[in-house]
Structure formats: structure tokens, C-alpha cells
Tab-separated table of C-alpha atoms in Angstrom:
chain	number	residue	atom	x	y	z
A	1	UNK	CA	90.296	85.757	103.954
A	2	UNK	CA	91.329	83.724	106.873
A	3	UNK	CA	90.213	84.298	110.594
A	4	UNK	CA	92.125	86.937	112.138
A	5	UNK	CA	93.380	87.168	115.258
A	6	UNK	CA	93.190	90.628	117.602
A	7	UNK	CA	95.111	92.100	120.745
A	8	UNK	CA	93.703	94.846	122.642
A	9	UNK	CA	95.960	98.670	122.608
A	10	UNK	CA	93.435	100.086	125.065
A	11	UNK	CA	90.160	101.301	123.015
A	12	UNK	CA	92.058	100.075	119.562
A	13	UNK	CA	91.927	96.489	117.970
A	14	UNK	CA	95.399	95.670	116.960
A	15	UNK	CA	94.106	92.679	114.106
A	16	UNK	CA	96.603	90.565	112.375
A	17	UNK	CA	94.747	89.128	109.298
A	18	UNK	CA	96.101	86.649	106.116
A	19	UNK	CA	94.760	87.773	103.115
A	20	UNK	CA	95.350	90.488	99.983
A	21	UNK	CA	95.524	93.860	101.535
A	22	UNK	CA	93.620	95.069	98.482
A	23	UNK	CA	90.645	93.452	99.200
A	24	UNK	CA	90.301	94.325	103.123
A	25	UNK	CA	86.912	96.658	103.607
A	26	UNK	CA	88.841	99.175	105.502
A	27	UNK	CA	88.546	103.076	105.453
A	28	UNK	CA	92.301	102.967	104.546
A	29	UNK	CA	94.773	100.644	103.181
A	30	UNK	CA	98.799	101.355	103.526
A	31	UNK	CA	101.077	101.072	100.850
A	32	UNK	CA	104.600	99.740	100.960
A	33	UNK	CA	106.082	102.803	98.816
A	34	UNK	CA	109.059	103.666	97.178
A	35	UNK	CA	110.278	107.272	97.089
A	36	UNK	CA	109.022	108.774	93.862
A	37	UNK	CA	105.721	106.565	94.247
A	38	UNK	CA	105.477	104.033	91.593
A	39	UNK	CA	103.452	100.687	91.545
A	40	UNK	CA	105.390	97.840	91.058
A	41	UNK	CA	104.900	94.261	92.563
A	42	UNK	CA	104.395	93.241	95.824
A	43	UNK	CA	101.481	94.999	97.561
A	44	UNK	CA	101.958	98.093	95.071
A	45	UNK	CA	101.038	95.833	92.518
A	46	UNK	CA	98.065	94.603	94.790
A	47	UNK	CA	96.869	97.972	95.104
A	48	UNK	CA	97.238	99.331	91.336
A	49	UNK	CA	95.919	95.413	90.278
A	50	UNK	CA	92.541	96.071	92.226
A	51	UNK	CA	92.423	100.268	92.595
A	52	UNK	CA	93.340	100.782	88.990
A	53	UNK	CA	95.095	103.945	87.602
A	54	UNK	CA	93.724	106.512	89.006
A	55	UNK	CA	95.867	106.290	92.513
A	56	UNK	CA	98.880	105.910	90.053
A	57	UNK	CA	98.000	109.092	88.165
A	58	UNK	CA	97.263	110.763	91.906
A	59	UNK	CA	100.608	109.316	93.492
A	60	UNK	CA	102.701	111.179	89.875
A	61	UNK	CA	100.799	114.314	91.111
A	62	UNK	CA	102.654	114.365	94.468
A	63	UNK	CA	105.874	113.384	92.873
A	64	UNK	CA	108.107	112.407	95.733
A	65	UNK	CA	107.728	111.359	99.439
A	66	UNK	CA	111.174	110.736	101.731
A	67	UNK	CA	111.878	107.827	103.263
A	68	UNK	CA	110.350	107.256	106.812
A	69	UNK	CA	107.148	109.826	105.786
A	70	UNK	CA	104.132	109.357	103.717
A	71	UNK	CA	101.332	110.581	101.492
A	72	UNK	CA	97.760	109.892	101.030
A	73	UNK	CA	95.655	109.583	97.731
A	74	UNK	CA	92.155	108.372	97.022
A	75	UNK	CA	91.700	104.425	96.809
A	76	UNK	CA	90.746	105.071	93.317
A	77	UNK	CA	88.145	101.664	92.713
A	78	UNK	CA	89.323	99.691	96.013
A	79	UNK	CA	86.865	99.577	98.816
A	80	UNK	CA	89.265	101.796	100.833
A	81	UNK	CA	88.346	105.363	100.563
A	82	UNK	CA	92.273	105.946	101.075
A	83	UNK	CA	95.946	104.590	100.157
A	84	UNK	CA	98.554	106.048	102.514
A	85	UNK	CA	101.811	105.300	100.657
A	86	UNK	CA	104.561	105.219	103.262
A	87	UNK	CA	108.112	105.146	102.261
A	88	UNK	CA	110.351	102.800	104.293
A	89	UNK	CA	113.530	102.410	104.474
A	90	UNK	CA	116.473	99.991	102.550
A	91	UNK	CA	118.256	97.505	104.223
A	92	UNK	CA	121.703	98.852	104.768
A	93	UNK	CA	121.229	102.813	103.870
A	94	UNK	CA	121.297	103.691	107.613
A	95	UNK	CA	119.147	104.320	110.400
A	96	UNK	CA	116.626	102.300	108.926
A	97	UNK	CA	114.517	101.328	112.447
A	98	UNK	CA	113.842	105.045	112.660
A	99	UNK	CA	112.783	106.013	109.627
A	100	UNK	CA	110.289	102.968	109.486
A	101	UNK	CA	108.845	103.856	112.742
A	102	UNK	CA	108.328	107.683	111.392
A	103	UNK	CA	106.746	105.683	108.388
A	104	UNK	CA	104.379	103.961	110.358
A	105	UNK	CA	103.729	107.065	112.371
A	106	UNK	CA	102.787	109.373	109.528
A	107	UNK	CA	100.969	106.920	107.823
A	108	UNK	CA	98.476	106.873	111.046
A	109	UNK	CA	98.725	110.720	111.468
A	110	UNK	CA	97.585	110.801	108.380
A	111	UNK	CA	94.602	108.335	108.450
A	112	UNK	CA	93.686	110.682	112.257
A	113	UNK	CA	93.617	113.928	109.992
A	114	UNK	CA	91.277	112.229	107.292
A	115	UNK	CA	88.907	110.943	109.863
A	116	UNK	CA	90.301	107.128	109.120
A	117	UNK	CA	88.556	104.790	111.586
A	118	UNK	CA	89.619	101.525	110.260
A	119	UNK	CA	93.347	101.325	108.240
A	120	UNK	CA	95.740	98.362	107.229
A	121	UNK	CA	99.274	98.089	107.044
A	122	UNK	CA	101.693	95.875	105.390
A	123	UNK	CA	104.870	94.847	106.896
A	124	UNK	CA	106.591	97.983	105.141
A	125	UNK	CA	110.390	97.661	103.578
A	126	UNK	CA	110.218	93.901	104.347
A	127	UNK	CA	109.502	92.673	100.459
A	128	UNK	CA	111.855	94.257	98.069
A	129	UNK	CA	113.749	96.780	100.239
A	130	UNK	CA	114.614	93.438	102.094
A	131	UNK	CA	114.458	94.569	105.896
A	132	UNK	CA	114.646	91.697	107.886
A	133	UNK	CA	111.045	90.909	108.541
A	134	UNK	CA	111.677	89.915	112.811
A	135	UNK	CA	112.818	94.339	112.970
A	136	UNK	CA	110.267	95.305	110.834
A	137	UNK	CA	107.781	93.154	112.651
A	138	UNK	CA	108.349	94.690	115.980
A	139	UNK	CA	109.506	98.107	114.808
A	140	UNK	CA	106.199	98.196	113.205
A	141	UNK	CA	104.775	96.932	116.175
A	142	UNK	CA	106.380	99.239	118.682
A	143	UNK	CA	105.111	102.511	116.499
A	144	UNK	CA	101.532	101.461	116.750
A	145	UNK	CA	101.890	100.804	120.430
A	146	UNK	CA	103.594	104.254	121.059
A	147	UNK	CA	100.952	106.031	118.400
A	148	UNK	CA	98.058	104.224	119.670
A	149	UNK	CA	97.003	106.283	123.057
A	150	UNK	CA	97.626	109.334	120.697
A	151	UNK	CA	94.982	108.629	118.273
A	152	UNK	CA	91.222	109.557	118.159
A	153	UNK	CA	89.457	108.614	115.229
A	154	UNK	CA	91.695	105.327	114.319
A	155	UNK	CA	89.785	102.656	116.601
A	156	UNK	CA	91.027	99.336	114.093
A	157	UNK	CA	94.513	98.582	112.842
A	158	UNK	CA	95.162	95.709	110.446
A	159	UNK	CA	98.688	94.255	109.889
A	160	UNK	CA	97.429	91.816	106.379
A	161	UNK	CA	99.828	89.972	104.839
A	162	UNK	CA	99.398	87.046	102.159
A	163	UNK	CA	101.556	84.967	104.344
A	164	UNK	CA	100.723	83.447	107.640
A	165	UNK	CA	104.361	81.963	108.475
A	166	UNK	CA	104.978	86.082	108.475
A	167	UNK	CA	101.792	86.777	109.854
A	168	UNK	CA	102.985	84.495	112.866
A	169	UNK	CA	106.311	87.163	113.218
A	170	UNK	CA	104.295	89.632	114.073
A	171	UNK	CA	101.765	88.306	116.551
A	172	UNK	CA	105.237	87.349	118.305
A	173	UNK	CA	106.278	90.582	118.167
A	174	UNK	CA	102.855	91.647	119.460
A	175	UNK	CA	103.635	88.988	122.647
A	176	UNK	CA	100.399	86.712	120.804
């Protein structure tokens, strides 16, 4: 892992970090889902690569999440205690700065109601559902910001991504 680089969102560390989301020693680590909540590449395939099969096996439980909400499961053998797999949406199926923004939302209302102190994102529908990473960058962004006075347990928020030219995007978008 690279050094990371943190802005202030009152009593929470916004940290943008390069690395493999994976590996981070967080409480929780998000996971760029699809709807019925199976691990393919990307940071899915991160997550099953390094967690193994039991958050699979958990995430087939659930079934189903909707686009623009989330779910949480154990982190299985990661360090993370948690993977909260948040659904975001397609380029081009509509409405799709919304329903990442009530992605990003759940995913930290979740991590509040498990007592999640520390939790990483990564930049969600921006790989294979091909959202142009500048609007997910500060869509993302812009939930944290508007979640962020909200929360009480979260006090550390990791944006990771395994590229730093799209790391950069979203310090912009954080005004770093």
C-alpha cells in the first residue's frame, strides 16, 4: 500500500488510499455488487480471491439486493469483520446518480448499525457497470459529505482503489 492522503468531514477522516481493497485492515470493506450478489472480477473478485467462499455462500443466502441499496455479510477470512455489498447502478438504465448515492448511503447505515468504526469503499458502478468515473467520483463524494454529520460510530472512511490516476478523480472531487 501506498501513502494515503486524508481530508477532514468534521470528527471523520475522509482517506483516499491506492491499494487492493481486500487487504485494507478495516472493520468493513464495501463491495461493488451486482443485484443477485455474485463474485465476479473487479473488486468482487478481490474480495472472494482473499475472503474465500464463505461470503459467497452468505451473499446466495440473501438472494437479491436492488439497485441503489445494500446488504451486509461476514468478511468470511479477510481482515474486515464485514462486506457491505452495495448495488449501483448501470450506465444508461436511468436515474443512476440517485440510486448510487442511496448505495453509498445504505452501505454506511449499515456499517452505523453494526458498530463499523473504520469502512472502505470502492468507486461503485464505475468498473463493469461503466459509470463514468468523474459522477461516480463526486456522487460518491457528495453522499459521504451529506451522511457524514449523521453518523456516530463510523469515525474513518476509505475510498481504495488499485489505481492512482482514479484515485486522483476523487481527491478532485473531494476539492484535494
Amino acid at each position: 500500500m501506498s501513502t494515503a492522503t486524508e481530508f477532514s468531514l468534521g470528527p471523520i477522516t475522509l482517506e483516499f488510499r491506492h491499494g487492493n481493497i481486500a487487504l485494507l485492515n478495516v472493520d468493513a470493506i464495501v463491495n461493488a455488487a451486482n443485484e443477485h450478489l455474485g463474485f465476479g472480477a473487479g473488486v468482487a473478485g478481490a474480495i472472494l480471491q482473499e475472503g474465500g467462499d464463505k461470503i459467497q455462500k452468505e451473499c446466495n443466502e440473501i438472494g437479491f439486493c436492488e439497485t441503489g441499496s445494500a446488504v451486509i455479510t461476514s468478511g468470511g477470512l479477510l481482515k474486515a469483520k464485514y462486506v457491505i455489498h452495495a448495488v449501483g447502478p448501470m450506465l444508461g438504465e436511468g436515474n443512476e446518480g440517485s440510486k448510487l448515492s442511496a448505495a453509498v448511503k445504505k452501505s454506511l447505515a449499515l456499517a452505523e448499525e453494526n458498530g463499523v468504526h473504520t469502512i472502505a469503499f470502492p468507486a461503485i458502478s464505475a468498473g463493469l457497470f461503466h459509470y463514468p468515473l468523474s459522477e461516480c467520483a463526486s456522487t460518491m463524494v457528495g453522499a459521504i459529505k451529506e451522511a457524514a454529520p449523521s453518523l456516530k460510530n463510523v469515525n474513518r472512511i476509505v475510498i481504495c482503489l488499485h489505481d492512482e490516476k482514479k484515485l486522483d478523480t476523487f481527491k478532485e472531487a473531494a476539492g484535494l
